[in-house]
PDB file of C-alpha atoms and ligand atoms in Angstrom:
ATOM      1  CA  MET A 418     113.769 137.794 148.340  1.00  0.00           C
ATOM      2  CA  SER A 419     113.831 135.696 151.491  1.00  0.00           C
ATOM      3  CA  GLU A 420     112.880 136.094 155.107  1.00  0.00           C
ATOM      4  CA  ILE A 421     115.692 133.854 156.279  1.00  0.00           C
ATOM      5  CA  THR A 422     117.915 135.752 158.695  1.00  0.00           C
ATOM      6  CA  THR A 423     121.667 135.549 158.635  1.00  0.00           C
ATOM      7  CA  THR A 424     122.833 133.281 161.370  1.00  0.00           C
ATOM      8  CA  GLU A 425     125.188 134.488 164.104  1.00  0.00           C
ATOM      9  CA  ILE A 426     126.998 131.162 164.370  1.00  0.00           C
ATOM     10  CA  ALA A 427     130.597 131.298 163.116  1.00  0.00           C
ATOM     11  CA  PRO A 428     131.318 129.035 160.127  1.00  0.00           C
ATOM     12  CA  THR A 429     133.797 126.181 160.585  1.00  0.00           C
ATOM     13  CA  ILE A 430     134.410 125.473 156.902  1.00  0.00           C
ATOM     14  CA  GLN A 431     136.575 127.043 154.221  1.00  0.00           C
ATOM     15  CA  LEU A 432     136.986 125.745 150.659  1.00  0.00           C
ATOM     16  CA  THR A 433     140.453 125.373 149.163  1.00  0.00           C
ATOM     17  CA  GLN A 434     141.325 127.103 145.879  1.00  0.00           C
ATOM     18  CA  HIS A 435     141.354 123.655 144.268  1.00  0.00           C
ATOM     19  CA  GLN A 436     137.750 123.007 145.375  1.00  0.00           C
ATOM     20  CA  ILE A 437     136.681 126.428 144.086  1.00  0.00           C
ATOM     21  CA  ASP A 438     138.326 125.764 140.704  1.00  0.00           C
ATOM     22  CA  CYS A 439     136.709 122.303 140.440  1.00  0.00           C
ATOM     23  CA  TYR A 440     133.289 123.786 141.209  1.00  0.00           C
ATOM     24  CA  HIS A 441     133.552 126.378 138.439  1.00  0.00           C
ATOM     25  CA  ARG A 442     134.931 123.852 135.951  1.00  0.00           C
ATOM     26  CA  ASP A 443     132.606 120.900 136.644  1.00  0.00           C
ATOM     27  CA  GLY A 444     129.522 122.682 138.031  1.00  0.00           C
ATOM     28  CA  TYR A 445     129.413 120.678 141.237  1.00  0.00           C
ATOM     29  CA  LEU A 446     131.372 119.864 144.352  1.00  0.00           C
ATOM     30  CA  ALA A 447     130.984 117.252 147.101  1.00  0.00           C
ATOM     31  CA  LEU A 448     131.906 117.910 150.753  1.00  0.00           C
ATOM     32  CA  ASP A 449     132.223 115.208 153.412  1.00  0.00           C
ATOM     33  CA  ALA A 450     130.898 117.412 156.216  1.00  0.00           C
ATOM     34  CA  ILE A 451     129.005 120.699 156.299  1.00  0.00           C
ATOM     35  CA  THR A 452     127.722 120.158 159.825  1.00  0.00           C
ATOM     36  CA  THR A 453     128.103 117.914 162.877  1.00  0.00           C
ATOM     37  CA  GLN A 454     126.443 114.539 163.511  1.00  0.00           C
ATOM     38  CA  ALA A 455     124.679 116.046 166.548  1.00  0.00           C
ATOM     39  CA  GLU A 456     123.116 118.698 164.323  1.00  0.00           C
ATOM     40  CA  VAL A 457     122.141 116.067 161.740  1.00  0.00           C
ATOM     41  CA  ALA A 458     120.239 114.177 164.455  1.00  0.00           C
ATOM     42  CA  TRP A 459     118.472 117.416 165.464  1.00  0.00           C
ATOM     43  CA  LEU A 460     117.604 118.228 161.829  1.00  0.00           C
ATOM     44  CA  ARG A 461     116.229 114.735 161.202  1.00  0.00           C
ATOM     45  CA  GLU A 462     113.807 115.030 164.088  1.00  0.00           C
ATOM     46  CA  ILE A 463     112.416 118.329 162.813  1.00  0.00           C
ATOM     47  CA  TYR A 464     112.376 117.056 159.229  1.00  0.00           C
ATOM     48  CA  ASP A 465     110.403 113.909 160.054  1.00  0.00           C
ATOM     49  CA  ARG A 466     107.947 115.906 162.155  1.00  0.00           C
ATOM     50  CA  LEU A 467     107.238 118.373 159.316  1.00  0.00           C
ATOM     51  CA  PHE A 468     106.515 115.592 156.831  1.00  0.00           C
ATOM     52  CA  ALA A 469     104.425 113.630 159.366  1.00  0.00           C
ATOM     53  CA  GLN A 470     102.351 116.758 160.079  1.00  0.00           C
ATOM     54  CA  ARG A 471     102.084 117.479 156.350  1.00  0.00           C
ATOM     55  CA  ALA A 472     103.302 120.995 157.121  1.00  0.00           C
ATOM     56  CA  GLY A 473     102.413 123.504 154.403  1.00  0.00           C
ATOM     57  CA  ARG A 474     100.135 121.116 152.484  1.00  0.00           C
ATOM     58  CA  ASP A 475      97.110 123.474 152.732  1.00  0.00           C
ATOM     59  CA  VAL A 476      98.945 126.409 151.168  1.00  0.00           C
ATOM     60  CA  GLY A 477     100.705 124.460 148.424  1.00  0.00           C
ATOM     61  CA  ASP A 478     104.107 124.341 150.155  1.00  0.00           C
ATOM     62  CA  GLN A 479     104.004 120.549 150.573  1.00  0.00           C
ATOM     63  CA  PHE A 480     103.294 118.419 147.513  1.00  0.00           C
ATOM     64  CA  ASP A 481     104.361 115.411 145.478  1.00  0.00           C
ATOM     65  CA  LEU A 482     107.080 116.357 143.028  1.00  0.00           C
ATOM     66  CA  ALA A 483     106.667 113.167 140.983  1.00  0.00           C
ATOM     67  CA  GLY A 484     102.896 112.529 140.941  1.00  0.00           C
ATOM     68  CA  THR A 485      99.550 114.209 140.411  1.00  0.00           C
ATOM     69  CA  ASP A 486      99.339 114.946 144.134  1.00  0.00           C
ATOM     70  CA  GLU A 487      95.631 114.373 144.623  1.00  0.00           C
ATOM     71  CA  GLU A 488      94.260 114.045 148.142  1.00  0.00           C
ATOM     72  CA  GLY A 489      94.500 110.481 149.470  1.00  0.00           C
ATOM     73  CA  GLN A 490      97.203 109.442 146.996  1.00  0.00           C
ATOM     74  CA  GLU A 491     100.516 108.362 148.497  1.00  0.00           C
ATOM     75  CA  ALA A 492     103.324 110.727 147.504  1.00  0.00           C
ATOM     76  CA  THR A 493     106.448 109.023 146.158  1.00  0.00           C
ATOM     77  CA  LEU A 494     108.520 112.222 146.173  1.00  0.00           C
ATOM     78  CA  PRO A 495     107.092 114.609 148.778  1.00  0.00           C
ATOM     79  CA  GLN A 496     108.635 118.058 148.967  1.00  0.00           C
ATOM     80  CA  ILE A 497     108.272 120.974 151.418  1.00  0.00           C
ATOM     81  CA  LEU A 498     109.084 124.492 150.217  1.00  0.00           C
ATOM     82  CA  GLY A 499     110.465 126.796 152.910  1.00  0.00           C
ATOM     83  CA  PRO A 500     110.608 124.286 155.798  1.00  0.00           C
ATOM     84  CA  SER A 501     111.857 127.003 158.206  1.00  0.00           C
ATOM     85  CA  LYS A 502     108.469 128.734 157.833  1.00  0.00           C
ATOM     86  CA  TYR A 503     107.034 125.728 159.661  1.00  0.00           C
ATOM     87  CA  ALA A 504     109.937 125.204 162.089  1.00  0.00           C
ATOM     88  CA  PRO A 505     111.609 128.590 162.768  1.00  0.00           C
ATOM     89  CA  GLU A 506     114.396 126.914 164.773  1.00  0.00           C
ATOM     90  CA  LEU A 507     115.781 125.833 161.387  1.00  0.00           C
ATOM     91  CA  LYS A 508     116.827 129.455 160.763  1.00  0.00           C
ATOM     92  CA  GLN A 509     119.727 128.833 163.136  1.00  0.00           C
ATOM     93  CA  GLY A 510     122.356 126.163 162.962  1.00  0.00           C
ATOM     94  CA  LEU A 511     125.911 125.468 161.888  1.00  0.00           C
ATOM     95  CA  PHE A 512     124.715 123.914 158.603  1.00  0.00           C
ATOM     96  CA  ARG A 513     123.289 127.277 157.558  1.00  0.00           C
ATOM     97  CA  ALA A 514     126.346 129.287 158.654  1.00  0.00           C
ATOM     98  CA  ASN A 515     128.652 126.934 156.773  1.00  0.00           C
ATOM     99  CA  ALA A 516     126.419 126.894 153.693  1.00  0.00           C
ATOM    100  CA  LEU A 517     126.432 130.705 153.546  1.00  0.00           C
ATOM    101  CA  ALA A 518     130.219 130.814 153.952  1.00  0.00           C
ATOM    102  CA  VAL A 519     130.659 128.324 151.107  1.00  0.00           C
ATOM    103  CA  ALA A 520     128.158 130.209 148.910  1.00  0.00           C
ATOM    104  CA  ARG A 521     130.071 133.458 149.420  1.00  0.00           C
ATOM    105  CA  GLN A 522     133.360 131.790 148.501  1.00  0.00           C
ATOM    106  CA  LEU A 523     131.847 130.449 145.279  1.00  0.00           C
ATOM    107  CA  LEU A 524     129.494 133.282 144.227  1.00  0.00           C
ATOM    108  CA  GLY A 525     131.030 136.334 145.879  1.00  0.00           C
ATOM    109  CA  PRO A 526     130.511 138.207 149.142  1.00  0.00           C
ATOM    110  CA  GLU A 527     127.104 139.542 148.052  1.00  0.00           C
ATOM    111  CA  ALA A 528     125.560 136.021 147.879  1.00  0.00           C
ATOM    112  CA  GLN A 529     122.377 135.693 149.938  1.00  0.00           C
ATOM    113  CA  ALA A 530     119.959 132.938 150.904  1.00  0.00           C
ATOM    114  CA  HIS A 531     117.310 132.642 148.170  1.00  0.00           C
ATOM    115  CA  GLY A 532     115.221 129.794 149.513  1.00  0.00           C
ATOM    116  CA  GLU A 533     115.221 126.261 150.818  1.00  0.00           C
ATOM    117  CA  HIS A 534     113.341 123.025 150.466  1.00  0.00           C
ATOM    118  CA  ALA A 535     113.203 119.472 151.731  1.00  0.00           C
ATOM    119  CA  ILE A 536     112.854 116.470 149.419  1.00  0.00           C
ATOM    120  CA  LEU A 537     111.984 113.115 150.958  1.00  0.00           C
ATOM    121  CA  LYS A 538     112.231 109.748 149.264  1.00  0.00           C
ATOM    122  CA  PRO A 539     110.093 107.408 151.389  1.00  0.00           C
ATOM    123  CA  ALA A 540     111.578 103.968 152.158  1.00  0.00           C
ATOM    124  CA  ARG A 541     111.247 101.499 149.235  1.00  0.00           C
ATOM    125  CA  ILE A 542     108.762 103.623 147.217  1.00  0.00           C
ATOM    126  CA  GLY A 543     110.777 106.873 146.902  1.00  0.00           C
ATOM    127  CA  ALA A 544     110.788 107.833 143.220  1.00  0.00           C
ATOM    128  CA  GLU A 545     113.672 109.029 141.097  1.00  0.00           C
ATOM    129  CA  THR A 546     114.152 112.759 140.495  1.00  0.00           C
ATOM    130  CA  PRO A 547     114.726 112.806 136.736  1.00  0.00           C
ATOM    131  CA  TRP A 548     117.604 114.620 135.021  1.00  0.00           C
ATOM    132  CA  HIS A 549     117.004 118.367 135.040  1.00  0.00           C
ATOM    133  CA  GLN A 550     118.526 121.810 135.433  1.00  0.00           C
ATOM    134  CA  ASP A 551     117.085 123.808 138.353  1.00  0.00           C
ATOM    135  CA  GLU A 552     116.845 127.021 136.330  1.00  0.00           C
ATOM    136  CA  ALA A 553     114.233 125.327 134.095  1.00  0.00           C
ATOM    137  CA  TYR A 554     111.733 125.862 136.945  1.00  0.00           C
ATOM    138  CA  TRP A 555     112.448 129.583 137.278  1.00  0.00           C
ATOM    139  CA  ASN A 556     111.659 132.887 135.557  1.00  0.00           C
ATOM    140  CA  PRO A 557     112.894 132.841 131.928  1.00  0.00           C
ATOM    141  CA  MET A 558     113.221 136.643 131.947  1.00  0.00           C
ATOM    142  CA  LEU A 559     116.015 136.575 134.530  1.00  0.00           C
ATOM    143  CA  GLU A 560     119.718 135.742 134.408  1.00  0.00           C
ATOM    144  CA  TYR A 561     120.729 133.773 137.492  1.00  0.00           C
ATOM    145  CA  ASN A 562     123.944 133.260 139.376  1.00  0.00           C
ATOM    146  CA  SER A 563     122.948 130.790 142.043  1.00  0.00           C
ATOM    147  CA  MET A 564     123.581 127.402 143.591  1.00  0.00           C
ATOM    148  CA  SER A 565     121.916 124.667 145.599  1.00  0.00           C
ATOM    149  CA  ILE A 566     123.581 123.082 148.611  1.00  0.00           C
ATOM    150  CA  TRP A 567     122.092 119.612 149.056  1.00  0.00           C
ATOM    151  CA  ILE A 568     122.539 118.097 152.520  1.00  0.00           C
ATOM    152  CA  PRO A 569     121.648 114.420 153.147  1.00  0.00           C
ATOM    153  CA  LEU A 570     120.457 113.641 156.687  1.00  0.00           C
ATOM    154  CA  GLN A 571     121.566 109.984 156.456  1.00  0.00           C
ATOM    155  CA  ASP A 572     124.303 108.325 154.461  1.00  0.00           C
ATOM    156  CA  VAL A 573     123.487 108.333 150.735  1.00  0.00           C
ATOM    157  CA  ASN A 574     124.617 106.042 147.924  1.00  0.00           C
ATOM    158  CA  LEU A 575     123.270 104.669 144.633  1.00  0.00           C
ATOM    159  CA  HIS A 576     120.912 102.337 146.526  1.00  0.00           C
ATOM    160  CA  ASN A 577     118.921 105.098 148.244  1.00  0.00           C
ATOM    161  CA  GLY A 578     119.235 108.051 145.869  1.00  0.00           C
ATOM    162  CA  CYS A 579     122.473 110.015 146.143  1.00  0.00           C
ATOM    163  CA  MET A 580     123.125 112.956 143.810  1.00  0.00           C
ATOM    164  CA  GLN A 581     124.520 112.452 140.305  1.00  0.00           C
ATOM    165  CA  PHE A 582     125.899 115.209 138.071  1.00  0.00           C
ATOM    166  CA  VAL A 583     127.089 115.669 134.499  1.00  0.00           C
ATOM    167  CA  PRO A 584     130.462 117.416 134.813  1.00  0.00           C
ATOM    168  CA  GLY A 585     130.686 120.526 132.647  1.00  0.00           C
ATOM    169  CA  SER A 586     126.913 120.705 131.991  1.00  0.00           C
ATOM    170  CA  ASN A 587     126.934 123.994 133.932  1.00  0.00           C
ATOM    171  CA  HIS A 588     128.416 125.682 130.861  1.00  0.00           C
ATOM    172  CA  GLN A 589     125.353 125.083 128.660  1.00  0.00           C
ATOM    173  CA  GLU A 590     122.101 127.060 128.297  1.00  0.00           C
ATOM    174  CA  ILE A 591     118.858 125.637 129.653  1.00  0.00           C
ATOM    175  CA  VAL A 592     117.849 122.687 127.464  1.00  0.00           C
ATOM    176  CA  PRO A 593     114.138 122.037 126.747  1.00  0.00           C
ATOM    177  CA  HIS A 594     112.297 120.268 129.583  1.00  0.00           C
ATOM    178  CA  HIS A 595     108.864 118.641 129.967  1.00  0.00           C
ATOM    179  CA  PRO A 596     106.773 117.582 132.976  1.00  0.00           C
ATOM    180  CA  ILE A 597     107.292 114.011 134.243  1.00  0.00           C
ATOM    181  CA  ASN A 598     105.167 111.624 132.067  1.00  0.00           C
ATOM    182  CA  ASN A 599     104.345 114.695 129.931  1.00  0.00           C
ATOM    183  CA  ASP A 600     101.556 115.256 132.463  1.00  0.00           C
ATOM    184  CA  PRO A 601     100.892 118.971 133.115  1.00  0.00           C
ATOM    185  CA  ARG A 602      99.427 118.034 136.530  1.00  0.00           C
ATOM    186  CA  ILE A 603     102.890 116.950 137.702  1.00  0.00           C
ATOM    187  CA  HIS A 604     105.271 119.562 139.107  1.00  0.00           C
ATOM    188  CA  GLY A 605     108.558 117.737 138.419  1.00  0.00           C
ATOM    189  CA  LEU A 606     110.473 118.451 135.191  1.00  0.00           C
ATOM    190  CA  VAL A 607     112.638 116.236 132.982  1.00  0.00           C
ATOM    191  CA  ALA A 608     115.251 117.412 130.486  1.00  0.00           C
ATOM    192  CA  ASP A 609     114.049 116.319 126.999  1.00  0.00           C
ATOM    193  CA  GLN A 610     117.354 114.908 125.815  1.00  0.00           C
ATOM    194  CA  ALA A 611     119.839 114.918 128.625  1.00  0.00           C
ATOM    195  CA  HIS A 612     123.323 113.942 127.522  1.00  0.00           C
ATOM    196  CA  THR A 613     124.342 112.100 130.660  1.00  0.00           C
ATOM    197  CA  GLU A 614     127.432 110.229 129.483  1.00  0.00           C
ATOM    198  CA  GLY A 615     130.175 110.628 132.052  1.00  0.00           C
ATOM    199  CA  ALA A 616     127.724 111.329 134.889  1.00  0.00           C
ATOM    200  CA  VAL A 617     129.306 111.125 138.337  1.00  0.00           C
ATOM    201  CA  ALA A 618     127.529 109.754 141.421  1.00  0.00           C
ATOM    202  CA  CYS A 619     128.329 111.354 144.777  1.00  0.00           C
ATOM    203  CA  PRO A 620     127.793 108.971 147.708  1.00  0.00           C
ATOM    204  CA  LEU A 621     128.116 110.916 150.968  1.00  0.00           C
ATOM    205  CA  PRO A 622     127.950 110.501 154.725  1.00  0.00           C
ATOM    206  CA  ALA A 623     125.074 112.086 156.660  1.00  0.00           C
ATOM    207  CA  GLY A 624     125.770 115.800 157.103  1.00  0.00           C
ATOM    208  CA  GLY A 625     127.926 116.003 153.978  1.00  0.00           C
ATOM    209  CA  ALA A 626     126.830 118.163 151.052  1.00  0.00           C
ATOM    210  CA  THR A 627     126.859 118.462 147.312  1.00  0.00           C
ATOM    211  CA  ILE A 628     126.805 121.886 145.686  1.00  0.00           C
ATOM    212  CA  HIS A 629     125.618 122.529 142.127  1.00  0.00           C
ATOM    213  CA  THR A 630     124.922 125.532 139.915  1.00  0.00           C
ATOM    214  CA  ASN A 631     121.522 126.547 138.532  1.00  0.00           C
ATOM    215  CA  ARG A 632     122.528 124.996 135.164  1.00  0.00           C
ATOM    216  CA  THR A 633     124.237 121.749 136.207  1.00  0.00           C
ATOM    217  CA  LEU A 634     122.341 118.647 135.002  1.00  0.00           C
ATOM    218  CA  HIS A 635     121.571 116.445 138.007  1.00  0.00           C
ATOM    219  CA  TYR A 636     119.596 113.357 139.012  1.00  0.00           C
ATOM    220  CA  THR A 637     118.838 111.170 142.019  1.00  0.00           C
ATOM    221  CA  GLY A 638     117.692 107.561 141.692  1.00  0.00           C
ATOM    222  CA  PRO A 639     114.821 105.828 143.497  1.00  0.00           C
ATOM    223  CA  ASN A 640     115.150 104.848 147.158  1.00  0.00           C
ATOM    224  CA  HIS A 641     115.434 101.044 147.252  1.00  0.00           C
ATOM    225  CA  SER A 642     116.427 101.020 150.929  1.00  0.00           C
ATOM    226  CA  ASP A 643     114.309 100.322 154.022  1.00  0.00           C
ATOM    227  CA  GLN A 644     114.938 103.816 155.421  1.00  0.00           C
ATOM    228  CA  PRO A 645     113.674 107.188 154.239  1.00  0.00           C
ATOM    229  CA  ARG A 646     116.162 109.251 152.232  1.00  0.00           C
ATOM    230  CA  ARG A 647     116.049 112.814 153.532  1.00  0.00           C
ATOM    231  CA  ALA A 648     117.689 115.753 151.791  1.00  0.00           C
ATOM    232  CA  TYR A 649     117.617 119.371 152.966  1.00  0.00           C
ATOM    233  CA  ILE A 650     118.480 121.886 150.251  1.00  0.00           C
ATOM    234  CA  LEU A 651     119.560 125.514 150.697  1.00  0.00           C
ATOM    235  CA  ILE A 652     119.627 127.871 147.696  1.00  0.00           C
ATOM    236  CA  PHE A 653     121.939 130.884 147.496  1.00  0.00           C
ATOM    237  CA  GLY A 654     122.505 133.472 144.815  1.00  0.00           C
ATOM    238  CA  THR A 655     123.465 136.965 143.878  1.00  0.00           C
ATOM    239  CA  GLN A 656     120.727 139.339 142.697  1.00  0.00           C
ATOM    240  CA  ALA A 657     119.246 137.953 139.457  1.00  0.00           C
ATOM    241  CA  LYS A 658     119.497 140.352 136.498  1.00  0.00           C
ATOM    242  CA  ARG A 659     116.993 140.975 133.712  1.00  0.00           C
ATOM    243  CA  ARG A 660     118.067 139.105 130.575  1.00  0.00           C
ATOM    244  CA  THR A 661     118.663 141.035 127.396  1.00  0.00           C
ATOM    245  CA  GLU A 662     117.891 137.989 125.235  1.00  0.00           C
ATOM    246  CA  PRO A 663     114.339 136.704 125.667  1.00  0.00           C
ATOM    247  CA  ARG A 664     113.683 132.964 126.004  1.00  0.00           C
ATOM    248  CA  SER A 665     110.640 130.790 126.570  1.00  0.00           C
ATOM    249  CA  PHE A 666     110.240 128.101 129.215  1.00  0.00           C
ATOM    250  CA  TYR A 667     107.057 126.883 127.497  1.00  0.00           C
ATOM    251  CA  TRP A 668     107.101 123.693 129.597  1.00  0.00           C
ATOM    252  CA  ASN A 669     105.924 125.708 132.616  1.00  0.00           C
ATOM    253  CA  GLU A 670     103.155 127.598 130.852  1.00  0.00           C
ATOM    254  CA  ASN A 671     100.434 124.930 130.753  1.00  0.00           C
ATOM    255  CA  LYS A 672     101.012 123.454 134.178  1.00  0.00           C
ATOM    256  CA  THR A 673      97.894 122.842 136.264  1.00  0.00           C
ATOM    257  CA  THR A 674      99.118 121.269 139.483  1.00  0.00           C
ATOM    258  CA  ALA A 675      97.029 120.465 142.559  1.00  0.00           C
ATOM    259  CA  ARG A 676      99.704 122.317 144.484  1.00  0.00           C
ATOM    260  CA  ASP A 677      99.079 125.561 142.554  1.00  0.00           C
ATOM    261  CA  GLN A 678      95.336 125.151 143.123  1.00  0.00           C
ATOM    262  CA  ARG A 679      95.857 124.814 146.897  1.00  0.00           C
ATOM    263  CA  ALA A 680      98.164 127.853 146.937  1.00  0.00           C
ATOM    264  CA  GLU A 681      95.622 129.880 144.909  1.00  0.00           C
ATOM    265  CA  GLU A 682      92.785 128.848 147.221  1.00  0.00           C
ATOM    266  CA  ALA A 683      94.818 129.776 150.310  1.00  0.00           C
ATOM    267  CA  ARG A 684      95.547 133.224 148.823  1.00  0.00           C
ATOM    268  CA  ARG A 685      91.846 133.774 148.072  1.00  0.00           C
ATOM    269  CA  ASN A 686      90.853 132.759 151.618  1.00  0.00           C
ATOM    270  CA  GLU A 687      93.394 135.138 153.051  1.00  0.00           C
ATOM    271  CA  GLU A 688      92.068 138.022 150.951  1.00  0.00           C
ATOM    272  CA  GLN A 689      88.572 137.323 152.232  1.00  0.00           C
ATOM    273  CA  GLN A 690      89.634 137.630 155.889  1.00  0.00           C
ATOM    274  CA  PRO A 691      88.082 140.740 157.471  1.00  0.00           C
ATOM    275  CA  MET A 692      90.713 143.364 158.302  1.00  0.00           C
TER     276      MET A 692
HETATM  277 NI1   NI B1017     117.240 120.042 141.148  1.00  0.00          NI
END
């Protein structure tokens, strides 16, 4: 499912049984450190370079999660899918070794890397990421057992868009979602009626991490600070199974994003290359 290679670096992190129990009960967990400050500084440099170069824009891997993403329009929530495709040095690193170790403690020894992305909230204009469940973006035919490990590359708090979770929401099915502003040109999804009473915010130091399941309701607020808010997200899972009960994620069926058009165009151009 992924071209990401397993890193050779030995992990330095091990969850306690209490942390494991909290994760399964509440659907999320916060860790103060998943990597070193030196590695955070290294990651930030690569991260900023990829966004400055607009890496992956041509093939639909870089796009605005919160807007219509037309050319020349400033993105308020730019995202890069698969950043290590554009900076292969990211396939190494303690952050990745520790993330895999944590994923295997929580999901089982067969857990593998399933993908990664980077979500940037630019200084002052960075938009909120509305309440959603990650699985709402995925294939409705499959049953997932996966998690996202969300790593901030600077301190995060309510002022610049730290993670917020609804404890226990991991035990519910996928609720109906719709595109942001009900606009099918926008990639980002919003849960129709998120019950967010009791939501917990998770401020963290740079190089910490939050972990959440594919069903946990989560949110990050706008970035009101004068610095960019950078988050690097690694996804892990066991092999998804075919569901016996069908379901419809109708909110994805009429999407017509500029990002999909760029990806489609890139695929067509590639097919037309002479062998
Ligand atoms: Ni999410």
